[in-house]
Tab-separated table of C-alpha atoms in Angstrom:
chain	number	residue	atom	x	y	z
L	27	MET	CA	16.359	4.602	-30.422
L	28	VAL	CA	12.444	4.332	-30.067
L	29	VAL	CA	12.744	2.811	-26.538
L	30	LEU	CA	15.143	5.677	-25.371
L	31	ALA	CA	12.846	8.079	-26.528
L	32	ALA	CA	9.878	6.306	-24.752
L	33	THR	CA	11.723	6.165	-21.576
L	34	GLY	CA	12.672	9.948	-22.045
L	35	ALA	CA	8.866	10.741	-22.383
L	36	ALA	CA	8.383	8.455	-19.225
L	37	ALA	CA	11.116	10.251	-17.295
L	38	GLU	CA	9.722	13.846	-18.365
L	39	TRP	CA	6.230	12.827	-17.174
L	40	VAL	CA	7.389	11.677	-13.897
L	41	ARG	CA	9.339	14.978	-13.317
L	42	HIS	CA	6.364	17.163	-14.752
L	43	PRO	CA	3.025	15.206	-15.299
L	44	ALA	CA	1.138	16.336	-18.408
L	45	TRP	CA	-0.990	14.725	-21.048
L	46	ILE	CA	1.991	15.745	-23.700
L	47	TRP	CA	4.250	13.321	-22.141
L	48	VAL	CA	1.623	10.486	-22.303
L	49	GLY	CA	0.669	11.297	-25.880
L	50	ALA	CA	4.702	11.143	-26.617
L	51	MET	CA	4.738	7.943	-24.920
L	52	GLY	CA	1.704	6.621	-27.156
L	53	VAL	CA	3.477	7.705	-30.251
L	54	MET	CA	6.614	5.991	-29.166
L	55	LEU	CA	4.588	2.966	-28.289
L	56	VAL	CA	3.150	2.777	-31.636
L	57	ALA	CA	6.659	3.383	-33.224
L	58	SER	CA	8.132	0.596	-31.469
L	59	LEU	CA	5.200	-1.723	-31.997
L	60	VAL	CA	5.622	-1.018	-36.004
L	61	LEU	CA	9.521	-1.345	-35.757
L	62	VAL	CA	9.352	-4.623	-34.003
L	63	ARG	CA	6.352	-5.810	-36.129
L	64	PRO	CA	7.143	-9.546	-36.439
L	65	LEU	CA	6.762	-10.363	-32.705
L	66	THR	CA	8.620	-13.185	-32.898
L	67	GLY	CA	10.796	-14.070	-29.756
L	68	TRP	CA	10.429	-13.592	-26.146
L	69	ARG	CA	12.279	-10.145	-26.234
L	70	ARG	CA	10.181	-8.655	-28.666
L	71	ARG	CA	6.914	-9.711	-27.021
L	72	GLY	CA	8.390	-8.633	-23.690
L	73	LEU	CA	9.752	-5.388	-24.902
L	74	ALA	CA	6.187	-4.294	-26.379
L	75	ALA	CA	4.291	-5.875	-23.252
L	76	VAL	CA	6.578	-3.462	-21.072
L	77	LEU	CA	5.805	-0.486	-23.234
L	78	VAL	CA	2.288	-1.029	-23.532
L	79	LEU	CA	2.035	-1.319	-19.529
L	80	LEU	CA	4.016	1.659	-19.189
L	81	GLY	CA	1.640	3.676	-21.426
L	82	VAL	CA	-1.403	2.387	-19.799
L	83	VAL	CA	0.039	3.208	-15.902
L	84	MET	CA	0.966	6.579	-17.345
L	85	ALA	CA	-2.367	7.270	-18.843
L	86	SER	CA	-4.204	6.139	-15.917
L	87	ALA	CA	-1.838	8.034	-13.492
L	88	GLU	CA	-2.489	11.288	-15.770
L	89	TRP	CA	-6.070	10.542	-15.684
L	90	GLN	CA	-6.342	10.391	-11.989
L	91	LEU	CA	-4.287	13.589	-11.640
L	92	SER	CA	-6.367	15.259	-13.844
L	93	ALA	CA	-9.469	14.471	-11.994
L	94	ILE	CA	-7.962	15.666	-8.837
L	95	GLU	CA	-7.014	19.192	-10.401
L	96	ARG	CA	-10.329	19.405	-12.108
L	97	HIS	CA	-12.811	18.293	-9.541
L	98	TRP	CA	-11.207	18.538	-6.331
L	99	PRO	CA	-14.039	18.892	-4.056
L	100	GLU	CA	-15.879	15.576	-5.334
L	101	GLN	CA	-12.708	13.918	-5.241
L	102	ARG	CA	-11.823	14.983	-1.597
L	103	GLN	CA	-15.537	13.905	-0.522
L	104	ARG	CA	-14.850	10.423	-2.342
L	105	ARG	CA	-11.583	10.158	-0.540
L	106	ILE	CA	-12.633	10.962	2.833
L	107	THR	CA	-15.903	8.802	2.513
L	108	ALA	CA	-13.504	5.920	1.578
L	109	ALA	CA	-11.179	6.627	4.405
L	110	SER	CA	-14.139	6.948	6.587
L	111	GLU	CA	-15.627	3.517	5.543
L	112	ARG	CA	-12.069	1.834	5.773
L	113	LEU	CA	-11.655	2.980	9.407
L	114	ALA	CA	-15.143	1.996	10.191
L	115	GLY	CA	-14.443	-1.587	8.920
L	116	ASP	CA	-11.222	-1.675	10.770
L	117	LEU	CA	-12.817	-0.716	14.186
L	118	HIS	CA	-15.679	-3.121	13.791
L	119	ALA	CA	-13.277	-5.835	13.181
L	120	ALA	CA	-10.977	-4.859	16.363
L	121	TYR	CA	-14.261	-4.801	18.439
L	122	HIS	CA	-15.016	-8.341	17.214
L	123	ARG	CA	-11.452	-9.528	18.234
L	124	ALA	CA	-11.725	-7.807	21.387
L	125	GLU	CA	-15.101	-9.285	22.295
L	126	ARG	CA	-13.734	-12.679	21.300
L	127	LEU	CA	-10.592	-12.413	23.432
L	128	ALA	CA	-12.623	-11.185	26.414
L	129	GLN	CA	-15.171	-14.264	26.109
L	130	GLU	CA	-12.280	-16.492	25.957
L	131	ALA	CA	-10.761	-14.971	28.897
L	132	ALA	CA	-14.133	-15.082	30.854
L	133	ALA	CA	-14.295	-18.701	30.030
L	134	ASN	CA	-10.923	-19.637	31.203
L	135	ALA	CA	-11.162	-17.361	34.265
L	136	GLY	CA	-11.449	-20.340	36.867
L	137	ALA	CA	-8.152	-21.465	36.093
L	138	ASP	CA	-4.748	-20.677	37.918
L	139	ARG	CA	-3.321	-17.494	36.863
L	140	GLU	CA	-0.150	-19.251	35.156
L	141	ALA	CA	-2.426	-21.400	32.979
L	142	ALA	CA	-4.664	-18.224	32.061
L	143	PHE	CA	-1.845	-16.253	30.946
L	144	GLN	CA	-0.752	-19.082	28.621
L	145	ILE	CA	-4.437	-19.610	27.372
L	146	LEU	CA	-4.320	-15.970	26.500
L	147	ALA	CA	-1.264	-16.033	25.005
L	148	THR	CA	-2.294	-18.535	22.516
L	149	LEU	CA	-5.588	-16.289	21.732
L	150	VAL	CA	-3.928	-13.110	20.979
L	151	PRO	CA	-2.912	-12.581	17.466
L	152	PRO	CA	0.732	-12.021	16.677
L	153	SER	CA	0.009	-9.214	14.416
L	154	GLY	CA	-2.628	-6.687	13.764
L	155	PRO	CA	-3.952	-4.236	16.505
L	156	GLU	CA	-2.778	-4.254	19.959
L	157	MET	CA	-5.203	-6.448	22.182
């Protein structure tokens, strides 16, 4: 019964995130740990672990949502800075891959056209940005 109540609190939190549902989940977590107190058997330990993980995930997500609601300008700037840094890293890596490809192509420029294309086909990675 406690597990159903915890599931209901989690479902309501998904529908309408609020600290009240995180608190209800915490109460259900404590109640379920008390009720399955002798943690013998893998089912009881598994149930306890899943409920603890669910409570931690809900609390973490609610904390992040609250930070966005209360401190949006700082959060926005932090996210823009992080995205800009990721983009700069991706562009830097793509530049180095293109440079390596160009150097290898220049080194094999003397070969006939068919051999040059076969060499380039082996140099171009199968995944990642288009070369």
